[in-house]
GROMACS .gro file of C-alpha atoms in nm:
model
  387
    1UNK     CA    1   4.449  19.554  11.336
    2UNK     CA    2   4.700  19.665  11.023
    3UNK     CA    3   4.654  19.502  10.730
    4UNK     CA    4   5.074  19.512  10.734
    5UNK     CA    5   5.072  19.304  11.043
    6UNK     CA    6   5.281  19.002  11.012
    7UNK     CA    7   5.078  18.785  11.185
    8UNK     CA    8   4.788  18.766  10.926
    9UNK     CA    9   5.044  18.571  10.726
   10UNK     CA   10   4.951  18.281  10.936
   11UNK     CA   11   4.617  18.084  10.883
   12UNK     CA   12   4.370  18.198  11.128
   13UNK     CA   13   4.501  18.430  11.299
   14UNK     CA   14   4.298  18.750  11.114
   15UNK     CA   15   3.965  18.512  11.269
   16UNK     CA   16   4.132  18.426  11.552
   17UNK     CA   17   4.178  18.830  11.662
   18UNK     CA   18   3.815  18.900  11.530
   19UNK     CA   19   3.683  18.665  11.801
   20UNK     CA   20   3.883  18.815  12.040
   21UNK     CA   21   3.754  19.173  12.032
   22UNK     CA   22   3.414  19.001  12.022
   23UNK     CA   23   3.467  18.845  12.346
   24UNK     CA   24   3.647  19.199  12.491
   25UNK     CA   25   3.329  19.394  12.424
   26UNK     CA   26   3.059  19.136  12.532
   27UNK     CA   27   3.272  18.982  12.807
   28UNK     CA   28   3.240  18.598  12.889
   29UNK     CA   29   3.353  18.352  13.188
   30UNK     CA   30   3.445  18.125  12.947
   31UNK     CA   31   3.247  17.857  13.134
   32UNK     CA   32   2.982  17.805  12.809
   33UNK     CA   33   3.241  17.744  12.590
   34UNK     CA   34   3.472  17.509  12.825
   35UNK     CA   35   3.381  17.203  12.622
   36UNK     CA   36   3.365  17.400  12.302
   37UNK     CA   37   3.746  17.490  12.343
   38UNK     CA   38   3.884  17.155  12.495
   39UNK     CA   39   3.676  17.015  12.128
   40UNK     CA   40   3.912  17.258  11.954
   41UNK     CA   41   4.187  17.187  12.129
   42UNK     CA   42   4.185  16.801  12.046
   43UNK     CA   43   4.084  16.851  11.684
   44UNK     CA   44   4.400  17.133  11.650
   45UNK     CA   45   4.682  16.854  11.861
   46UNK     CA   46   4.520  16.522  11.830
   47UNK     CA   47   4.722  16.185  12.034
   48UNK     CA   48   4.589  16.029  11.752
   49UNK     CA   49   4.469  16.022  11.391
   50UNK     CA   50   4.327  15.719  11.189
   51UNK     CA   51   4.418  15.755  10.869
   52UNK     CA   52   4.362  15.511  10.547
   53UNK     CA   53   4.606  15.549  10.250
   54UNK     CA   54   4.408  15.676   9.935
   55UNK     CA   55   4.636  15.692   9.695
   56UNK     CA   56   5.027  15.564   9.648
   57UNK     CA   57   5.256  15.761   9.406
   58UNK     CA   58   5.560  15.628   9.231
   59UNK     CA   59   5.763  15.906   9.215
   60UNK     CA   60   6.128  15.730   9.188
   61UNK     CA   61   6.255  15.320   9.177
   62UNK     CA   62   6.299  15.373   9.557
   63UNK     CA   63   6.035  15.599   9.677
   64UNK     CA   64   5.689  15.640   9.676
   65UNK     CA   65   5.420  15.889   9.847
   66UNK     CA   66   5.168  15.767  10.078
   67UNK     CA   67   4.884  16.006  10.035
   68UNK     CA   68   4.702  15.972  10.408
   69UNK     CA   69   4.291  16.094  10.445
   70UNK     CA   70   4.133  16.094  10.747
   71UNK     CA   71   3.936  15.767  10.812
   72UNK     CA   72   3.622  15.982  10.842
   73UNK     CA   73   3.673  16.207  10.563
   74UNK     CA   74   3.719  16.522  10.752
   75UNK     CA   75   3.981  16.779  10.738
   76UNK     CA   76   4.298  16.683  10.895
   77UNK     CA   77   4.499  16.913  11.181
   78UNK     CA   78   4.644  17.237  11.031
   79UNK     CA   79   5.016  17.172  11.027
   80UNK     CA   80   5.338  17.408  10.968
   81UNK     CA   81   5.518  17.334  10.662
   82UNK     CA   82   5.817  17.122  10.702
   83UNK     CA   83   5.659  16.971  11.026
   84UNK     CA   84   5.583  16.553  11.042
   85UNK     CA   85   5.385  16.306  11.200
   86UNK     CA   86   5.526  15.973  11.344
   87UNK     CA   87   5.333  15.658  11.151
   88UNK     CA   88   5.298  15.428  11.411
   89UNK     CA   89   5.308  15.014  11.211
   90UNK     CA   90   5.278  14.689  11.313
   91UNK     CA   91   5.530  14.451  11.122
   92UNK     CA   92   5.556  14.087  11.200
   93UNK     CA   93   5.419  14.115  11.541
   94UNK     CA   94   5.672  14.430  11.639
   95UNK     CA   95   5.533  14.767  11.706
   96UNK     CA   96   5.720  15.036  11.636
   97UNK     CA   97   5.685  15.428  11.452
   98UNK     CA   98   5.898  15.624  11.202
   99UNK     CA   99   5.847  15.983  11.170
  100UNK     CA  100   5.788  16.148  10.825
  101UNK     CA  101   5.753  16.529  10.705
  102UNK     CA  102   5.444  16.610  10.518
  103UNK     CA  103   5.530  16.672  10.148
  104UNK     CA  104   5.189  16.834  10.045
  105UNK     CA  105   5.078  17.184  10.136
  106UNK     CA  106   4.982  17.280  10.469
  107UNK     CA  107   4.682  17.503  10.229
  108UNK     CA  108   4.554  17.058  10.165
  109UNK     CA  109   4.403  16.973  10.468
  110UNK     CA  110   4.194  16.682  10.333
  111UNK     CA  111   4.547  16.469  10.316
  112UNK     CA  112   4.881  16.465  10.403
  113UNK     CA  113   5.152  16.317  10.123
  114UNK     CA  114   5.432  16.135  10.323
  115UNK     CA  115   5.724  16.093  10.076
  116UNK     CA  116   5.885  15.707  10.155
  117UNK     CA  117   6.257  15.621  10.020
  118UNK     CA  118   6.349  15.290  10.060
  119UNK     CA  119   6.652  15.276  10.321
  120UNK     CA  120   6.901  15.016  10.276
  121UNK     CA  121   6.812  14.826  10.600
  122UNK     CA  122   6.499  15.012  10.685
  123UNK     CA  123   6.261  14.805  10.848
  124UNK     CA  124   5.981  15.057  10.817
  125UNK     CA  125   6.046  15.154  10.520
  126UNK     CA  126   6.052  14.864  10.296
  127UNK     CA  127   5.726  14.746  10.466
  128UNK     CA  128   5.577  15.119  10.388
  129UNK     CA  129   5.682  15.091   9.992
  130UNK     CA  130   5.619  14.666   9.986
  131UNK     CA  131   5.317  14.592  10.155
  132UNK     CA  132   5.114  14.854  10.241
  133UNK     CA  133   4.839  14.880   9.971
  134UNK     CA  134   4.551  15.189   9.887
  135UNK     CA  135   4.284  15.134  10.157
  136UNK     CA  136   4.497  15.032  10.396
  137UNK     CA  137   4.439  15.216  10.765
  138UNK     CA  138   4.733  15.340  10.979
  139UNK     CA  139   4.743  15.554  11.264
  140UNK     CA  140   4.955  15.852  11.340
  141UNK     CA  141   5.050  16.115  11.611
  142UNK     CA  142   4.945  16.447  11.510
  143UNK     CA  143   5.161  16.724  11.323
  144UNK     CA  144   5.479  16.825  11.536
  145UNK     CA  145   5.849  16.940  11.528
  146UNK     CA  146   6.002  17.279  11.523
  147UNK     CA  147   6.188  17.246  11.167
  148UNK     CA  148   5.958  17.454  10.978
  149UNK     CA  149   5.903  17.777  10.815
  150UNK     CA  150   5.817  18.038  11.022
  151UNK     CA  151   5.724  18.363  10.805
  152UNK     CA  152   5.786  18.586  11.038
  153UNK     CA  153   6.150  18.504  11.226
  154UNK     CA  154   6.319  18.362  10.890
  155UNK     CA  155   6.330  18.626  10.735
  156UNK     CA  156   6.318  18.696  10.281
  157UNK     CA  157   6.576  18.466  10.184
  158UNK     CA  158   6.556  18.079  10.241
  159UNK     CA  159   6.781  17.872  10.119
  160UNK     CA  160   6.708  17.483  10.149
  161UNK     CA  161   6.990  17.222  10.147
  162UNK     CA  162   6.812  16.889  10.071
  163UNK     CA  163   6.925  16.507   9.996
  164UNK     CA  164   6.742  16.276   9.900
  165UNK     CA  165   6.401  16.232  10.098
  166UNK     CA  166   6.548  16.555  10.269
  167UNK     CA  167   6.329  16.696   9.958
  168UNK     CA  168   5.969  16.632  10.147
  169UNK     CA  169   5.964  16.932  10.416
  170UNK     CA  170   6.171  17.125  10.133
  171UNK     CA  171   5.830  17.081   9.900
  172UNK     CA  172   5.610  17.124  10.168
  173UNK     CA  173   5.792  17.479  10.231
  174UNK     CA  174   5.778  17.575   9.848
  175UNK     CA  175   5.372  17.532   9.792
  176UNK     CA  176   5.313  17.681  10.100
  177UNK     CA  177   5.503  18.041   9.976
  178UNK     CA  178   5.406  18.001   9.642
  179UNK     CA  179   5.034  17.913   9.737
  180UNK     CA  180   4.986  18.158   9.959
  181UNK     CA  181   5.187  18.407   9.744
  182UNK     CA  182   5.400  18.482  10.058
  183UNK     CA  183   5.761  18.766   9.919
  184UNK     CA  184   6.014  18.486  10.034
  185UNK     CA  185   6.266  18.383   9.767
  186UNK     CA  186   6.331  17.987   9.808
  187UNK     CA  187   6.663  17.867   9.716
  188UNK     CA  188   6.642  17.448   9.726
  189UNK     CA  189   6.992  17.315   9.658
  190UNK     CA  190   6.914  16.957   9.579
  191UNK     CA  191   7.172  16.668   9.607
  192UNK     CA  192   7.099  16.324   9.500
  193UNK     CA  193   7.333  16.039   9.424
  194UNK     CA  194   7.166  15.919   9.125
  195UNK     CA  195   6.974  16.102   8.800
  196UNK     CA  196   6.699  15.827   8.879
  197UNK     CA  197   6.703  15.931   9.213
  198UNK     CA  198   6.551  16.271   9.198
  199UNK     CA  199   6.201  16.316   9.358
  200UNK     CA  200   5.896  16.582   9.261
  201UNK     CA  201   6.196  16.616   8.924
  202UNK     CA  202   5.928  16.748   8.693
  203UNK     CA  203   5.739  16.933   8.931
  204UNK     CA  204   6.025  17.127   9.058
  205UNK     CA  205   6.155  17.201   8.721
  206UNK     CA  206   5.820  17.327   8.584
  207UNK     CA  207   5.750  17.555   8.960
  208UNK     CA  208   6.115  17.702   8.918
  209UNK     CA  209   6.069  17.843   8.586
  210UNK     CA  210   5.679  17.932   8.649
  211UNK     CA  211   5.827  18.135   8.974
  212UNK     CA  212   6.105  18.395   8.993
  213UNK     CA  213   6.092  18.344   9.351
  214UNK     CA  214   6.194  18.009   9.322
  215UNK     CA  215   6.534  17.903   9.227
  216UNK     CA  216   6.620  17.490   9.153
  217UNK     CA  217   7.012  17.363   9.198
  218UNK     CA  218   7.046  17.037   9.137
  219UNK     CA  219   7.358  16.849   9.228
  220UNK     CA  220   7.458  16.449   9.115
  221UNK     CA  221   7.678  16.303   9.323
  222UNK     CA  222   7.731  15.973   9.102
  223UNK     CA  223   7.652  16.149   8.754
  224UNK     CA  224   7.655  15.859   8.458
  225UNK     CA  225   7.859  15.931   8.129
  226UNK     CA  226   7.783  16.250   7.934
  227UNK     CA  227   7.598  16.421   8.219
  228UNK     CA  228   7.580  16.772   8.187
  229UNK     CA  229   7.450  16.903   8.471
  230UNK     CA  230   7.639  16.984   8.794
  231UNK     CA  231   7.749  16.707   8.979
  232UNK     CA  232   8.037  16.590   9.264
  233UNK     CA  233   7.979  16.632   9.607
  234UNK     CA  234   7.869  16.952   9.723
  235UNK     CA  235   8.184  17.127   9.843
  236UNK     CA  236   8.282  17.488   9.958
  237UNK     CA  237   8.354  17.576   9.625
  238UNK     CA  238   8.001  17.507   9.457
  239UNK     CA  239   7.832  17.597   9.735
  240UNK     CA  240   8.000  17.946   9.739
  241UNK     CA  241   7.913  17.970   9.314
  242UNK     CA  242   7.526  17.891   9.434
  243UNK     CA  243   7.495  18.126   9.754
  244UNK     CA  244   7.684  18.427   9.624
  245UNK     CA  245   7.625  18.695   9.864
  246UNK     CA  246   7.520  18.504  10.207
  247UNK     CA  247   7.355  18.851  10.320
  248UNK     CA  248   7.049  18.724  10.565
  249UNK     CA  249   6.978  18.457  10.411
  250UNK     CA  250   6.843  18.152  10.674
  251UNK     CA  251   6.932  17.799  10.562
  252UNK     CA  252   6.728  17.485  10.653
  253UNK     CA  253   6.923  17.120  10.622
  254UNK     CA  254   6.747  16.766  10.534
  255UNK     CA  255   6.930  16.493  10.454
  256UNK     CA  256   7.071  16.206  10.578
  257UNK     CA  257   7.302  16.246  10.927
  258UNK     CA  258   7.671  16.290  10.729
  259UNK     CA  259   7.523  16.481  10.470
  260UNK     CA  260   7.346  16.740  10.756
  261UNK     CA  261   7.678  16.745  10.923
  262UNK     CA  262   7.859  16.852  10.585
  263UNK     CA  263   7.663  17.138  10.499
  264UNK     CA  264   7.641  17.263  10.863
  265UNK     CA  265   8.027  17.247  10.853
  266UNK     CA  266   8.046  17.405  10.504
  267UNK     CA  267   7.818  17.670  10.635
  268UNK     CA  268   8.031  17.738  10.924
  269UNK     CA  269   8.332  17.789  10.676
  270UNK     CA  270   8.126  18.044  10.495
  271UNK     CA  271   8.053  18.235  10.801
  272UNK     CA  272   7.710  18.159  10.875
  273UNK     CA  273   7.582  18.207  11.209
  274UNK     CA  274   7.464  17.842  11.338
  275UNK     CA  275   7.176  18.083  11.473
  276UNK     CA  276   7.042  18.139  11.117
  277UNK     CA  277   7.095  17.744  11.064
  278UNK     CA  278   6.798  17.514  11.078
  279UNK     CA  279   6.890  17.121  11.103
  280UNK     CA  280   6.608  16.853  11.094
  281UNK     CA  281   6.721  16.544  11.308
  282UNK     CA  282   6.751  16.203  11.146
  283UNK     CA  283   6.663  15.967  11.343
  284UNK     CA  284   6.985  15.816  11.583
  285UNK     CA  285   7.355  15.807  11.470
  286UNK     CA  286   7.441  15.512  11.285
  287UNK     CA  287   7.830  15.539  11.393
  288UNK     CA  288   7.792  15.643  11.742
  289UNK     CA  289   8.130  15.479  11.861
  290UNK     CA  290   8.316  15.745  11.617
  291UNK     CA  291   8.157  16.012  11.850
  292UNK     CA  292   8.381  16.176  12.189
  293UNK     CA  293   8.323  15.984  12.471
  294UNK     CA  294   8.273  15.611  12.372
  295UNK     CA  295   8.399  15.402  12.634
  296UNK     CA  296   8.763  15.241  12.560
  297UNK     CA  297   8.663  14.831  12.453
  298UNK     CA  298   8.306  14.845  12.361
  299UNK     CA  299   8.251  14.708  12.044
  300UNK     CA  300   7.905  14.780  11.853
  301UNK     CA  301   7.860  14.425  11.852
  302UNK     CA  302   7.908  14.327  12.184
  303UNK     CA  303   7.616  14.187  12.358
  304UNK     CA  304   7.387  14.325  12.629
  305UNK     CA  305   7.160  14.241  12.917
  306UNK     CA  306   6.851  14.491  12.884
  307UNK     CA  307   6.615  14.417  13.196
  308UNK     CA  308   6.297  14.604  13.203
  309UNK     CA  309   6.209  14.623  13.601
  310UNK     CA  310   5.929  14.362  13.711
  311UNK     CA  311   5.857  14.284  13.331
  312UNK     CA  312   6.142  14.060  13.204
  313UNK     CA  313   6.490  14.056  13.041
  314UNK     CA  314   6.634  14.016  12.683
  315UNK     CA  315   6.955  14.028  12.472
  316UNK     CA  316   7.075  14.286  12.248
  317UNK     CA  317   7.338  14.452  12.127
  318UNK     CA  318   7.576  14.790  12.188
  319UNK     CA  319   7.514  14.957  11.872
  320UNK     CA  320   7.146  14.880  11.826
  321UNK     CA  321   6.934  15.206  12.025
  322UNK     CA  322   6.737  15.094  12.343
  323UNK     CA  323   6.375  15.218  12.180
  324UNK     CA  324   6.449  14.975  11.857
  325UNK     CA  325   6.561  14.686  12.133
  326UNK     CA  326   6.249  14.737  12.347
  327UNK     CA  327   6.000  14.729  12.054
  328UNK     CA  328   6.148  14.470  11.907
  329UNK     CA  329   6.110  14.190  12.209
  330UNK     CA  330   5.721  14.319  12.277
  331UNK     CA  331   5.784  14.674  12.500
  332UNK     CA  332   5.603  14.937  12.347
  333UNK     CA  333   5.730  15.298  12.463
  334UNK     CA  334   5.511  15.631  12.296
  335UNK     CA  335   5.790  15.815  12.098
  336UNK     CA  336   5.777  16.074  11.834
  337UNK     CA  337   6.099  16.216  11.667
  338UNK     CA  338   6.310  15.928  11.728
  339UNK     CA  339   6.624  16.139  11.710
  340UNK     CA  340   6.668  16.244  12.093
  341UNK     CA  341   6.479  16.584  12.068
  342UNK     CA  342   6.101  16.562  12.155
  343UNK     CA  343   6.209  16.291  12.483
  344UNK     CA  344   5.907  16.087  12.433
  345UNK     CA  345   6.063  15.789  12.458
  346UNK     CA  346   6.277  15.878  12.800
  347UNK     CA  347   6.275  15.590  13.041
  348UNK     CA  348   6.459  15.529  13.370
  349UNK     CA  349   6.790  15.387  13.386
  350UNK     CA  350   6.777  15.233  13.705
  351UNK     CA  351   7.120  15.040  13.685
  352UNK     CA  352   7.433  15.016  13.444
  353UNK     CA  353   7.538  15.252  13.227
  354UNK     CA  354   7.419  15.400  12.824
  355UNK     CA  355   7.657  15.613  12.565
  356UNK     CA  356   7.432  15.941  12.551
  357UNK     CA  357   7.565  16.058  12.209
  358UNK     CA  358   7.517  16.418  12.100
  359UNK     CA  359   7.190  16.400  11.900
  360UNK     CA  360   7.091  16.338  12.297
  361UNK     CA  361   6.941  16.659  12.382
  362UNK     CA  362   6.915  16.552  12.760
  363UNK     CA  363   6.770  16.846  13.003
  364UNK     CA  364   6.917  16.864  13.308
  365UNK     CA  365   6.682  16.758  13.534
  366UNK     CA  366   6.652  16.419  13.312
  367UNK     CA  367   7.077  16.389  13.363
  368UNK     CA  368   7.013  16.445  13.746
  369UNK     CA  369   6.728  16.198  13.807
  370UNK     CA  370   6.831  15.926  13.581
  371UNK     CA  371   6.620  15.901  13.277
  372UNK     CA  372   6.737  15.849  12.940
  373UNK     CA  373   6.607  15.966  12.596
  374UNK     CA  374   6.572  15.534  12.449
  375UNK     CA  375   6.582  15.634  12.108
  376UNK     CA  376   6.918  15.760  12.137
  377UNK     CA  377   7.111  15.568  12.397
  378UNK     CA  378   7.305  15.281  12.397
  379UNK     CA  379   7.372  15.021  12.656
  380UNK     CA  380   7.722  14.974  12.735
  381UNK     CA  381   7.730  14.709  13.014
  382UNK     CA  382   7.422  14.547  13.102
  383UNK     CA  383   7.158  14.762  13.264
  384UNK     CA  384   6.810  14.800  13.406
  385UNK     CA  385   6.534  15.029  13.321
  386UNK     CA  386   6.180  15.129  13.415
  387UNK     CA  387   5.917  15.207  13.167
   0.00000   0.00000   0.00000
C-alpha cells in the first residue's frame, strides 16, 4: 500500500488493510471471529452510551461545555469531526433528546465536549446549563450525521461559516487538521451578535496565529460603541473581501436556520456550486407557515386533535412539531437529528392531514405508504397516527 494513499489519512485504516492481507494469505471462514466482529461492531455504532458529565466549562454568560466520559472509563466510539450525538434527558417527567456536535477532537476519545448555548425558549437547553451538575449520568445515541470533514472528497480549502453554537463542529474540524497535521487550510468566518458572545475566543485567537493554515474572521453583528473590529451582518460585500478568489474552496454552514439560509443564498450569488456546499440541519423551522404550501386559514395557534391509535388522544397545537407534542403528553418515539433528515422519528399518519415543510427530507416510499418524519410535521386538522 503507498504511503501517498489517501486513505491512511483516516484513523485505522493503515491497521485495518494490514489485517486484511493477513487474513488473504492465511484464509479464514470468519466463523471464529463471528462474535469477535459483532463485539466490534457494537463498540464502533453503539444504540447507546452512558455517559456521566466530568467536568462543566463556562466558556460565555450563555453557554457552557458539558465534557461527557464514559460511565466505565473506557474510550468512547471514534467519531468524524463535525458529527453529534443526540443527549437523550428527562425533565419534569417528559422525555425527550436534543442533538449536539462534539466540540473536542475526534484524536480525545476518553470524552466528548458538547458546547450548550442557552436558547431563548429552549427547554433542553436551559435544563443542560441550570441543573445538570459534574457527576451527573446521561445517556446518548452514538456518534452520527453526515456534516463532517471528509479529507479526502473536500478537498484543500475549507471555509467554515459559523454562528453562534454553529462554532462546536467548526472546532471539532480545526483540532482534528491541526492535530493530525492534515495540508487543509481552514477558513472559520465567525458571526456572533454580541462581543460577550464569542465561544473558544482565546483559543481561536491564539490557534490562528500559532497556524498559517488557519485563518480567524470574526464578525459582530450588534458591535457596542468604539468597536473596532468588523461588524454588521455578514453581507455579499464582506463576504466577497473574506473569500477573495472562491477557486475550490468547499464551504460548511452552522448556525441557526435564517442565518444557514443567508449564507447558502449569499453563496449562491457568488457562484458557488450548492454541490461544494455543506449545511448542518437545525432542528425544525420555527416559521413554517412562511414556507410554500401552508394551507390557506391555519393559524400556528390553532388547536389540534393528535390521537395515537389504541393508546389515547391529546391537544396541541399547529405550529408546535408532532415529536415535541408526543413527548410531551408521555409518547416516547427514538429520534436522532430532529431536523427531518435521519427519519428516526417517522410514524404513520393513519388519518388527517400534516404540513411536510422542506427540512422534510421524505423518501418516496415513506410519501407513498403514509409515514411521516414527527420531528418535522405539523398537524393541520386533527389526525391519527401509529407509533
Amino acid at each position: 500500500m503507498s504511503e501517498h494513499n489517501a486513505l491512511n489519512l483516516i484513523a485505522g485504516y493503515s491497521e485495518a488493510f494490514a489485517a486484511k492481507l493477513t487474513l488473504e494469505q492465511s484464509g479464514s471462514d470468519f466463523q471464529e471471529v463471528r462474535g469477535e466482529v459483532a463485539s466490534s461492531v457494537v463498540q464502533l455504532h453503539p444504540k447507546r452510551l452512558a455517559l456521566q458529565v466530568a467536568e462543566i466549562i463556562e466558556d460565555t454568560p450563555s453557554t457552557k461545555t458539558l465534557r461527557l466520559v464514559a460511565v466505565d472509563d473506557q474510550a468512547l466510539p471514534p467519531f468524524q469531526a463535525g458529527q453529534y450525538i443526540n443527549l437523550f434527558v428527562e425533565i419534569d417527567g417528559v422525555r425527550t433528546a436534543r442533538p449536539y456536535a462534539m466540540s473536542s477532537s475526534p484524536l480525545q476519545r476518553m470524552h466528548y465536549d458538547l458546547t450548550v448555548k442557552r436558547a431563548q425558549s429552549g427547554f433542553v437547553s436551559h435544563y443542560l446549563l441550570d441543573r445538570v451538575s459534574v457527576g451527573q449520568r446521561l445517556s446518548s445515541s452514538g456518534p452520527m450525521g453526515t456534516f463532517h470533514h471528509n479529507p479526502l472528497f473536500h478537498g484543500d480549502d475549507l471555509v467554515f461559516l459559523a454562528g453562534g453554537s454553529g462554532s462546536a463542529p467548526a472546532r471539532s474540524i480545526l483540532l482534528n487538521i491541526l492535530e493530525r497535521g492534515l495540508p487543509q487550510r481552514f477558513h472559520m468566518i465567525y458571526v456572533n451578535s454580541h462581543v460577550d458572545d464569542v465561544i473558544y475566543a482565546d483559543e481561536l485567537r491564539e490557534l490562528a496565529a500559532q497556524h498559517e493554515n488557519f485563518t480567524l474572521s470574526e464578525v459582530i453583528s450588534r458591535p457596542p460603541a468604539g468597536y473596532s473590529g468588523r461588524s454588521g451582518r455578514l453581507n455579499l460585500a464582506m463576504l466577497q473581501e473574506l473569500l477573495g478568489d472562491i477557486g475550490d474552496k468547499m464551504f460548511y454552514i452552522c448556525g441557526p436556520t435564517p442565518f444557514n439560509d443567508s449564507c447558502v443564498a449569499l453563496l449562491g450569488e457568488l457562484g458557488v456550486a450548492r454541490r461544494r456546499i455543506r449545511v448542518e440541519a437545525n432542528g425544525a423551522p420555527k416559521t413554517p407557515h412562511q414556507q410554500t404550501g401552508w394551507p390557506a386559514g391555519v393559524n400556528m395557534e390553532d388547536e389540534v386533535t393528535i390521537t395515537v391509535q389504541g393508546r389515547g388522544s391529546f391537544r396541541s397545537t399547529v405550529g408546535e412539531p408532532l415529536l415535541n407534542a408526543l413527548e410531551r403528553n408521555g409518547y416516547f418515539v427514538e429520534n436522532a437529528c430532529r431536523s427531518g433528515e435521519c427519519s428516526l422519528c417517522r410514524v404513520k399518519l393513519t388519518s388527517g392531514e400534516v404540513f411536510n415543510p422542506q427540512e422534510a427530507h421524505l423518501r418516496k416510499s415513506d410519501r407513498d405508504f403514509g409515514w411521516i418524519y414527527s420531528c418535522v410535521a405539523f398537524p393541520v386538522g386533527d389526525i391519527e397516527v401509529l407509533l
